mmCIF file of C-alpha atoms in Angstrom:
data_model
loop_
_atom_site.group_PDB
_atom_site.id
_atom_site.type_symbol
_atom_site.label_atom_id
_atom_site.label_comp_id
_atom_site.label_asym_id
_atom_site.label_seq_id
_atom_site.Cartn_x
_atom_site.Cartn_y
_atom_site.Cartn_z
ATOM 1 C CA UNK F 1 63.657 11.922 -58.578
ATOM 2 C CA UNK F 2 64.122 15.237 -56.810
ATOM 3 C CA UNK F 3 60.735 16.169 -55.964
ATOM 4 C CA UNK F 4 60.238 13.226 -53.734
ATOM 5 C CA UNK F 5 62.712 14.367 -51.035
ATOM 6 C CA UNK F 6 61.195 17.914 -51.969
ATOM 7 C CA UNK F 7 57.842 16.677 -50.822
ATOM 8 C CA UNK F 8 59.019 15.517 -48.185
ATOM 9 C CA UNK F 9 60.889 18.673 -46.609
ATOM 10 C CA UNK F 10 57.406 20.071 -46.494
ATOM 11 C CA UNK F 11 55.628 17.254 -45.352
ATOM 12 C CA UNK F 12 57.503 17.756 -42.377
ATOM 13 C CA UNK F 13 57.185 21.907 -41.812
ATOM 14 C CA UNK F 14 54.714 23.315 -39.427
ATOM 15 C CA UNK F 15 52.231 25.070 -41.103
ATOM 16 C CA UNK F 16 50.343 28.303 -39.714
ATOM 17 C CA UNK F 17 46.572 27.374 -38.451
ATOM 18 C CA UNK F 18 43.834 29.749 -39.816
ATOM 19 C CA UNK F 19 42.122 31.728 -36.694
ATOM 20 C CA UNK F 20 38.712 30.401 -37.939
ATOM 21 C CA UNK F 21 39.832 27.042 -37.594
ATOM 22 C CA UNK F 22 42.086 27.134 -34.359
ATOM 23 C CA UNK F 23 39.340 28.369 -32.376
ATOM 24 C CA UNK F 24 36.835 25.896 -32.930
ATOM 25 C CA UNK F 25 39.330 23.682 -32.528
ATOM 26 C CA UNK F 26 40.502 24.126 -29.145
ATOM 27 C CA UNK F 27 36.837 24.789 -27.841
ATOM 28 C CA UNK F 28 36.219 20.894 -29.088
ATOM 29 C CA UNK F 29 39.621 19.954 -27.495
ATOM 30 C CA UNK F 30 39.267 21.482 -24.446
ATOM 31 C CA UNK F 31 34.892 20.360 -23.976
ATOM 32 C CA UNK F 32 36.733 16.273 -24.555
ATOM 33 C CA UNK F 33 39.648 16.925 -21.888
ATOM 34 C CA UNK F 34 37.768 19.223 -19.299
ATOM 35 C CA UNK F 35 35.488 16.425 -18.411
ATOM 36 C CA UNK F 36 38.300 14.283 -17.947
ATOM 37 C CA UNK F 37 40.446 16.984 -16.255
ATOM 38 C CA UNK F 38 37.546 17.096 -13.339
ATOM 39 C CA UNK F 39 37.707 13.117 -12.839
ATOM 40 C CA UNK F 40 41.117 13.520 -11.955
ATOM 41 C CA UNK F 41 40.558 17.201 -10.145
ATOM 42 C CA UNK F 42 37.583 15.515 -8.246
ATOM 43 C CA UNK F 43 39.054 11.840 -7.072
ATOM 44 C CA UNK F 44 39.079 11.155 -3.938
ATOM 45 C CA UNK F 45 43.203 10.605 -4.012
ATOM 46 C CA UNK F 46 43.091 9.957 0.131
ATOM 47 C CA UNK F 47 40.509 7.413 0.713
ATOM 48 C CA UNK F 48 41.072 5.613 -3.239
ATOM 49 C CA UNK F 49 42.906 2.760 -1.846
ATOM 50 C CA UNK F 50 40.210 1.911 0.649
ATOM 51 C CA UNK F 51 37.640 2.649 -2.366
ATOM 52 C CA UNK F 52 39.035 0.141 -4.143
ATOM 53 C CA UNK F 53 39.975 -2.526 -1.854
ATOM 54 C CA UNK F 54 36.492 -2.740 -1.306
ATOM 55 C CA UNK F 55 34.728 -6.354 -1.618
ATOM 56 C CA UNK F 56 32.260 -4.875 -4.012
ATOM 57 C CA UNK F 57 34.773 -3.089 -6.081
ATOM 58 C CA UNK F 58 36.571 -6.156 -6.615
ATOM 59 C CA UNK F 59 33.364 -8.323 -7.194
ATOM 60 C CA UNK F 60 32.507 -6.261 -9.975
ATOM 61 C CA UNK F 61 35.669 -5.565 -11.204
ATOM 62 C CA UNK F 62 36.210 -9.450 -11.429
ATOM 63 C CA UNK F 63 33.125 -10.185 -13.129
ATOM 64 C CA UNK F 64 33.929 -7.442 -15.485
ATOM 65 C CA UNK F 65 37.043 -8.411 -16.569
ATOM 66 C CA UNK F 66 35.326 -12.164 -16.586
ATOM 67 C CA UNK F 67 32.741 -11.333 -18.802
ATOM 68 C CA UNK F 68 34.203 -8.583 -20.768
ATOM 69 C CA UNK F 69 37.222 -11.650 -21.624
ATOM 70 C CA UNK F 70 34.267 -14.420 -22.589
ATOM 71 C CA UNK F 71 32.530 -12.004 -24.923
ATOM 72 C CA UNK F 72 35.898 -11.336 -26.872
ATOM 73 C CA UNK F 73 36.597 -14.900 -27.025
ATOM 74 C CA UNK F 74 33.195 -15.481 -28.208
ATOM 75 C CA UNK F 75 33.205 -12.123 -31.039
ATOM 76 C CA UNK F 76 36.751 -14.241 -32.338
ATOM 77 C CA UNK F 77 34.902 -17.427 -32.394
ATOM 78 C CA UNK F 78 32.436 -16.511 -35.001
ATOM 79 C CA UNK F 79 33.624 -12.616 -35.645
ATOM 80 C CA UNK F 80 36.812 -13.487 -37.827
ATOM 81 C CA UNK F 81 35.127 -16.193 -40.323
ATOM 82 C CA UNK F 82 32.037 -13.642 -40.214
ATOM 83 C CA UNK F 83 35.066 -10.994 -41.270
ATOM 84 C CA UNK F 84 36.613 -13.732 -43.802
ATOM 85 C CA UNK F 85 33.031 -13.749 -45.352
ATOM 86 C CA UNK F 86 32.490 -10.221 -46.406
ATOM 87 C CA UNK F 87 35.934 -9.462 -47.656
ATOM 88 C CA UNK F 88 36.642 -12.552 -49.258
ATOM 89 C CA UNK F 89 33.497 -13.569 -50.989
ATOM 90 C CA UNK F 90 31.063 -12.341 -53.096
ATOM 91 C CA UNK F 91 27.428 -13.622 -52.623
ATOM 92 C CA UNK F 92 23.998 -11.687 -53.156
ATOM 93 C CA UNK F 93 22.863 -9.014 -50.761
ATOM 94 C CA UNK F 94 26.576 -9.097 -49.119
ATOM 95 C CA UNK F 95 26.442 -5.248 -48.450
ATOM 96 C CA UNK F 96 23.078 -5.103 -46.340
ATOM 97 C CA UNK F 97 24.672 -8.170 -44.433
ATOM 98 C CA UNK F 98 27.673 -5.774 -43.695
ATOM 99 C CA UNK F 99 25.123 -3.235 -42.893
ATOM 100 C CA UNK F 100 23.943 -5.398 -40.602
ATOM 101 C CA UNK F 101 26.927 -6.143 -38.937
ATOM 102 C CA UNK F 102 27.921 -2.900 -38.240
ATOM 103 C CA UNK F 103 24.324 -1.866 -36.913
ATOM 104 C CA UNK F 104 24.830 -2.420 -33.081
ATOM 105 C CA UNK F 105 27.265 0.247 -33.608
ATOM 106 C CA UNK F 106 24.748 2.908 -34.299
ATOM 107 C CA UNK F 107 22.131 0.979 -32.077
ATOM 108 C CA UNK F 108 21.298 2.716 -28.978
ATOM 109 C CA UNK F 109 22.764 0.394 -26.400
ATOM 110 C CA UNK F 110 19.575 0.283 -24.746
ATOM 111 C CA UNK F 111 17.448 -1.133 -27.803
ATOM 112 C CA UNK F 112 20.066 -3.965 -28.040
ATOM 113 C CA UNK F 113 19.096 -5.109 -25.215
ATOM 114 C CA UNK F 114 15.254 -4.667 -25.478
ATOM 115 C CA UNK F 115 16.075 -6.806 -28.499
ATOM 116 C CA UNK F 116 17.855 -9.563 -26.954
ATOM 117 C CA UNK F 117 15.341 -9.978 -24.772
ATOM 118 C CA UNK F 118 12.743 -10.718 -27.693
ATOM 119 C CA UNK F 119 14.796 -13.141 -28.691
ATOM 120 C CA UNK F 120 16.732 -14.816 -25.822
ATOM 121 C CA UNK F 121 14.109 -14.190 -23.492
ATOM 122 C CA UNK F 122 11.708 -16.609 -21.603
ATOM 123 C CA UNK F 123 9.133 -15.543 -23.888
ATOM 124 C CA UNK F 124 11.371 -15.114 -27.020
ATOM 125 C CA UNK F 125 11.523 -16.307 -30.190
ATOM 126 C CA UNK F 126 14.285 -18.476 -29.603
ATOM 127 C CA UNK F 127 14.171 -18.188 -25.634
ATOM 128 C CA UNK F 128 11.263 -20.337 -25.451
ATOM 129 C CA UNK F 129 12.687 -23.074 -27.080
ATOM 130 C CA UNK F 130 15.670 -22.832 -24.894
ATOM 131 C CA UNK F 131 14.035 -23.312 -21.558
ATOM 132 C CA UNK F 132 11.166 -25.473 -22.582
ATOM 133 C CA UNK F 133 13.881 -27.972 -23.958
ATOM 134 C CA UNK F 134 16.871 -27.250 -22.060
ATOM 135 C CA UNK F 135 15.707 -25.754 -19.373
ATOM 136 C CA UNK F 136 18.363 -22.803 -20.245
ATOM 137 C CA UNK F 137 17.256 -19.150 -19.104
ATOM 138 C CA UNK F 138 19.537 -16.534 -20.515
ATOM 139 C CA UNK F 139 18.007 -13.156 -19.153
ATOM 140 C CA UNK F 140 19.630 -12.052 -15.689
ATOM 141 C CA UNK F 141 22.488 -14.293 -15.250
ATOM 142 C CA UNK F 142 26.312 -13.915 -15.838
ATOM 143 C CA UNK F 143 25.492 -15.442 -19.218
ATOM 144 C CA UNK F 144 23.269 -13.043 -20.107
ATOM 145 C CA UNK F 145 26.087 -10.253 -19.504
ATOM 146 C CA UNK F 146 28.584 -12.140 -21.801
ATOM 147 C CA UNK F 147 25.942 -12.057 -24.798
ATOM 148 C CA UNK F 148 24.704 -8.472 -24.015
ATOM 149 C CA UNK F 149 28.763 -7.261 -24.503
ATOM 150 C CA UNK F 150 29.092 -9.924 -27.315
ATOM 151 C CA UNK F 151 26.109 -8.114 -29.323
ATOM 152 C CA UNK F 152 27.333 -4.683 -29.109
ATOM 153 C CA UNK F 153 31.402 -5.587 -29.303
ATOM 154 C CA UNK F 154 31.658 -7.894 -31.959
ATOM 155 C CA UNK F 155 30.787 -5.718 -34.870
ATOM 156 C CA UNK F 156 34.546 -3.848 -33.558
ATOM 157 C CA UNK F 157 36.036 -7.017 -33.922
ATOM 158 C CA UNK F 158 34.594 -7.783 -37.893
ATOM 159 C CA UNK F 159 35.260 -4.295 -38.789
ATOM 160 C CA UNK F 160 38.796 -4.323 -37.974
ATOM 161 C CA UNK F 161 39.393 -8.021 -39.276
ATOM 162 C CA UNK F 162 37.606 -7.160 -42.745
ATOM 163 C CA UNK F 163 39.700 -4.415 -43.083
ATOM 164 C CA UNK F 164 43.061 -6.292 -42.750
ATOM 165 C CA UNK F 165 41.777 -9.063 -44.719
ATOM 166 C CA UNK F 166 40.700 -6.488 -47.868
ATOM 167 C CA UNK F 167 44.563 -4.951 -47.228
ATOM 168 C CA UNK F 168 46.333 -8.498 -47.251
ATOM 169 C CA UNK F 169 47.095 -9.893 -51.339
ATOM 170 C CA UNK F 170 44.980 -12.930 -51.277
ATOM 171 C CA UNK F 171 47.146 -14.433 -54.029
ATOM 172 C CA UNK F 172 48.871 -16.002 -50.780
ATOM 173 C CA UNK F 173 45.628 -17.733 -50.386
ATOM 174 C CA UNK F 174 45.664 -18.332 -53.775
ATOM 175 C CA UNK F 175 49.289 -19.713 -54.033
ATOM 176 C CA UNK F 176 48.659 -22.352 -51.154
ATOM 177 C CA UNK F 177 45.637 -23.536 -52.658
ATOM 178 C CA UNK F 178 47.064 -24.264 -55.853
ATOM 179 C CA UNK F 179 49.335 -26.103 -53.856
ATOM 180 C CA UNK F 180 47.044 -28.541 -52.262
ATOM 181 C CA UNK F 181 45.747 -26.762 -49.297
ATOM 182 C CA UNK F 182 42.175 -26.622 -49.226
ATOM 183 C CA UNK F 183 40.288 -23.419 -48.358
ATOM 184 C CA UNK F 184 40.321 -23.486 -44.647
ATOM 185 C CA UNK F 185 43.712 -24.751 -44.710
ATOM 186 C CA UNK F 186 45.135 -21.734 -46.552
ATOM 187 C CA UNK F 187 42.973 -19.849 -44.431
ATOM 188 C CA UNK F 188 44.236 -21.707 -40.826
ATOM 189 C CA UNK F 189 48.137 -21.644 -42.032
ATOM 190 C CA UNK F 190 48.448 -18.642 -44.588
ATOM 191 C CA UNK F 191 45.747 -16.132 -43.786
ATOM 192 C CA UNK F 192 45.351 -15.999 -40.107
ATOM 193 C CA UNK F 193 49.841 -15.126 -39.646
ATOM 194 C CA UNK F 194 49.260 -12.100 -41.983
ATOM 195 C CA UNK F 195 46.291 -10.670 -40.623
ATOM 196 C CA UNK F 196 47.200 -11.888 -36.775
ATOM 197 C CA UNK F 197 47.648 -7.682 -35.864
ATOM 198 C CA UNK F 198 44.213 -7.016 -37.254
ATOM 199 C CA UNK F 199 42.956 -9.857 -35.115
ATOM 200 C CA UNK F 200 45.426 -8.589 -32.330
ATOM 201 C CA UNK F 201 44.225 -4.755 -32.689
ATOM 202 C CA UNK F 202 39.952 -5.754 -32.794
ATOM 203 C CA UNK F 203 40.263 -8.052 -30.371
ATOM 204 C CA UNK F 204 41.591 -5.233 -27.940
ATOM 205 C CA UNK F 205 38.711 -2.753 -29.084
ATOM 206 C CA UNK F 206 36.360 -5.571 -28.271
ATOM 207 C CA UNK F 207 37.597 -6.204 -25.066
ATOM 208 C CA UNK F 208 37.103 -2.767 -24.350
ATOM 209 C CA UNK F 209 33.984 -2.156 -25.793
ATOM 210 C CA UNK F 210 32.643 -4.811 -23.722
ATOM 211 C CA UNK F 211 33.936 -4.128 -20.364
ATOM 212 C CA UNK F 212 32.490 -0.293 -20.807
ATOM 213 C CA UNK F 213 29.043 -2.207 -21.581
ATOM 214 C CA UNK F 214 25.987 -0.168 -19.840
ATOM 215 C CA UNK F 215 22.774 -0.362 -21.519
ATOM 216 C CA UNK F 216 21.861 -3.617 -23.312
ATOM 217 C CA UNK F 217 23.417 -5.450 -19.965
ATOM 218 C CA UNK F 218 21.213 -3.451 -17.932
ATOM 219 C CA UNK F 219 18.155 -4.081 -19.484
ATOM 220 C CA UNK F 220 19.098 -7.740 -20.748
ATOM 221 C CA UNK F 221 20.933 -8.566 -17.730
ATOM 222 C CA UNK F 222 19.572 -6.404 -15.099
ATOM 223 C CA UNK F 223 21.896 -5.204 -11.767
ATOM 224 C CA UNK F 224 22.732 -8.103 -9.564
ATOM 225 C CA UNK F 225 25.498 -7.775 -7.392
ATOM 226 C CA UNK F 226 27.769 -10.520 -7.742
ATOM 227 C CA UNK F 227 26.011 -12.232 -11.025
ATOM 228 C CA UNK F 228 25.714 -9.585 -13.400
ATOM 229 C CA UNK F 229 26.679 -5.997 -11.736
ATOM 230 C CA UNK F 230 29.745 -5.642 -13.827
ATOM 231 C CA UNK F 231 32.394 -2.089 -13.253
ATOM 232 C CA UNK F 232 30.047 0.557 -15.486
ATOM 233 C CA UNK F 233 26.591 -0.567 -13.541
ATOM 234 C CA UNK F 234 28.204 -0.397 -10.378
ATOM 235 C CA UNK F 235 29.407 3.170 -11.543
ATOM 236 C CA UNK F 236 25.904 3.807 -12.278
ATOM 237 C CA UNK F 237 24.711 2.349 -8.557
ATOM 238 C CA UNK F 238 27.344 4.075 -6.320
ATOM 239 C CA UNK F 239 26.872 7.667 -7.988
ATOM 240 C CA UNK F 240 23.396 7.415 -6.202
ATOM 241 C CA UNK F 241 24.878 6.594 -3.097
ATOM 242 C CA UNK F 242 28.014 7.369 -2.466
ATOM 243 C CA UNK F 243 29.780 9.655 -5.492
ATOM 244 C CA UNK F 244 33.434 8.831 -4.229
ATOM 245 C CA UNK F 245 33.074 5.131 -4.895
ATOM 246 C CA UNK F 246 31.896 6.225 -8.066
ATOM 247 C CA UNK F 247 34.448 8.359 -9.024
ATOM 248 C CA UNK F 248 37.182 5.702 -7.834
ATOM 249 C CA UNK F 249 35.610 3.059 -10.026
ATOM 250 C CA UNK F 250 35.408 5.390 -13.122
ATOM 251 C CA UNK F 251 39.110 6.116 -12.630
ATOM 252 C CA UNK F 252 39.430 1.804 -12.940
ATOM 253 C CA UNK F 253 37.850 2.119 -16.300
ATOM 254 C CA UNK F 254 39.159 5.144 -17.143
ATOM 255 C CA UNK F 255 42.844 3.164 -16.924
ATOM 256 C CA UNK F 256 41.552 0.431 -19.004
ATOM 257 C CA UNK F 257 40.960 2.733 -21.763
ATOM 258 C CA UNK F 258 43.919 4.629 -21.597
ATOM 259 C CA UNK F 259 45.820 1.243 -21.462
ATOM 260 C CA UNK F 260 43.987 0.367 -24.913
ATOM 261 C CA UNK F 261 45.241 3.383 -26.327
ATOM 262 C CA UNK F 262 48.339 2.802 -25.486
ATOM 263 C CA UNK F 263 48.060 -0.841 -27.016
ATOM 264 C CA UNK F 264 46.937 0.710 -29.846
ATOM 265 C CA UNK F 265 48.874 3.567 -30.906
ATOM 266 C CA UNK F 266 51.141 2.213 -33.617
ATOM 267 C CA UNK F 267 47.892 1.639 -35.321
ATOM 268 C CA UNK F 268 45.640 4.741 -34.941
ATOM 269 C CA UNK F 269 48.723 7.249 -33.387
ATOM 270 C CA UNK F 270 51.191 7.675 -35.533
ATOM 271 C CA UNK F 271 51.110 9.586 -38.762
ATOM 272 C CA UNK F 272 50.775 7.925 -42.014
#
């Protein structure tokens, strides 16, 4: 009974940090804030409101926020039952479908989108079908954006839902369905309430994810001011032409992600 409150006590003491390992350690701190340091150092603080009052910061900023909003809504859609899947069933093969999952994660950004394109393109496998039938052409409209961030921000979304689901008991589950409730029920009444901050905390990761989407919009979606130029393309754009509107828009998303941080540090920021 002692040695609890004993663990504790030095738990909480500062320890001494090895030379060899407080070096290193401050070089890596100071190459992530330095680049961040010169943002700030750099911005144009005198001509930023007229930066960003701009019509074409706003255009982009709206479709961003637009698209970046669809795509989440889309990744919860079919994200938390694809989440619900892996942690609560056991089928053949389930771990290469998680690898799966989490492969646009590792993907390079751009090969997602040469990939949707093979699929969703005019000429892809299921692209074809869609505008010979439906006359439906995904590549280069706003559409196209909302799938390009979908594809690369939904595998945030399952990771964090799987997670919270393999943490929950699932004799809850268990308890309602001897009840009466039938599996989705249980799911739709008991499940979704305890895991609603793991929803809550992937869904905000996925909204980010998405509205910092470059590559796989680019090449899926291509550049097209007001129809799929969304806040990191139009980054991209203005640092050829004029640097200060690109600076001023990379303080917007900058913002943003400090703004998720801040949504998120009960969850990742405090000390277990």
């Amino acid at each position: 009974m002692e040695s609890r409150p004993r663990r504790d006590r030095h738990r909480g003491r500062t320890r001494p940090v090895p030379i060899p390992l407080l070096v290193p350690a401050l070089f890596g701190l100071a190459f992530l804030l330095l680049p961040l340091i010169a943002l700030l150092v750099r911005a144009p603080w005198r001509s930023l409101p007229e930066q960003l009052t701009s019509a074409e910061v706003w255009e982009a900023l709206r479709l961003s926020l637009l698209c970046a909003t669809a795509a989440t809504v889309l990744s919860l859609i079919v994200g938390v039952p694809l989440a619900w899947v892996l942690a609560r069933t056991r089928f053949p093969g389930r771990g290469f479908v998680r690898a799966l999952v989490t492969l646009p994660l590792v993907l390079p950004p751009v090969v997602g989108g040469v990939a949707l394109l093979l699929a969703f393109g005019r000429n892809g496998v299921i692209g074809q079908w869609l505008d010979s039938w439906f006359g439906i052409t995904l590549p280069f409209t706003t559409t196209g954006v909302v799938l390009a961030e979908t594809f690369v921000a939904m595998p945030f979304l399952v990771i964090s839902v799987e997670g919270t689901l393999r943490a929950a008991d699932p004799r809850y589950e268990e308890a309602a369905t001897t009840l009466g409730a039938s599996r989705f029920t249980a799911f739709r009444r008991v499940t979704l309430p305890l895991i609603a901050p793991g929803i809550a905390a992937g869904a905000v990761l996925a909204w980010a994810r998405a509205l910092g989407e470059f590559g796989a919009t680019i090449t899926f979606a291509g550049n097209f001011p007001g129809r799929t130029q969304t806040m990191p393309l139009a980054v991209y754009l203005a640092l050829q032409n004029d640097p200060a509107a690109a600076i001023a828009l990379s303080l917007v998303l900058l913002a943003v992600s400090i703004a998720v941080l801040a949504a998120l540090r009960d969850r990742w920021m405090t000390a277990s």
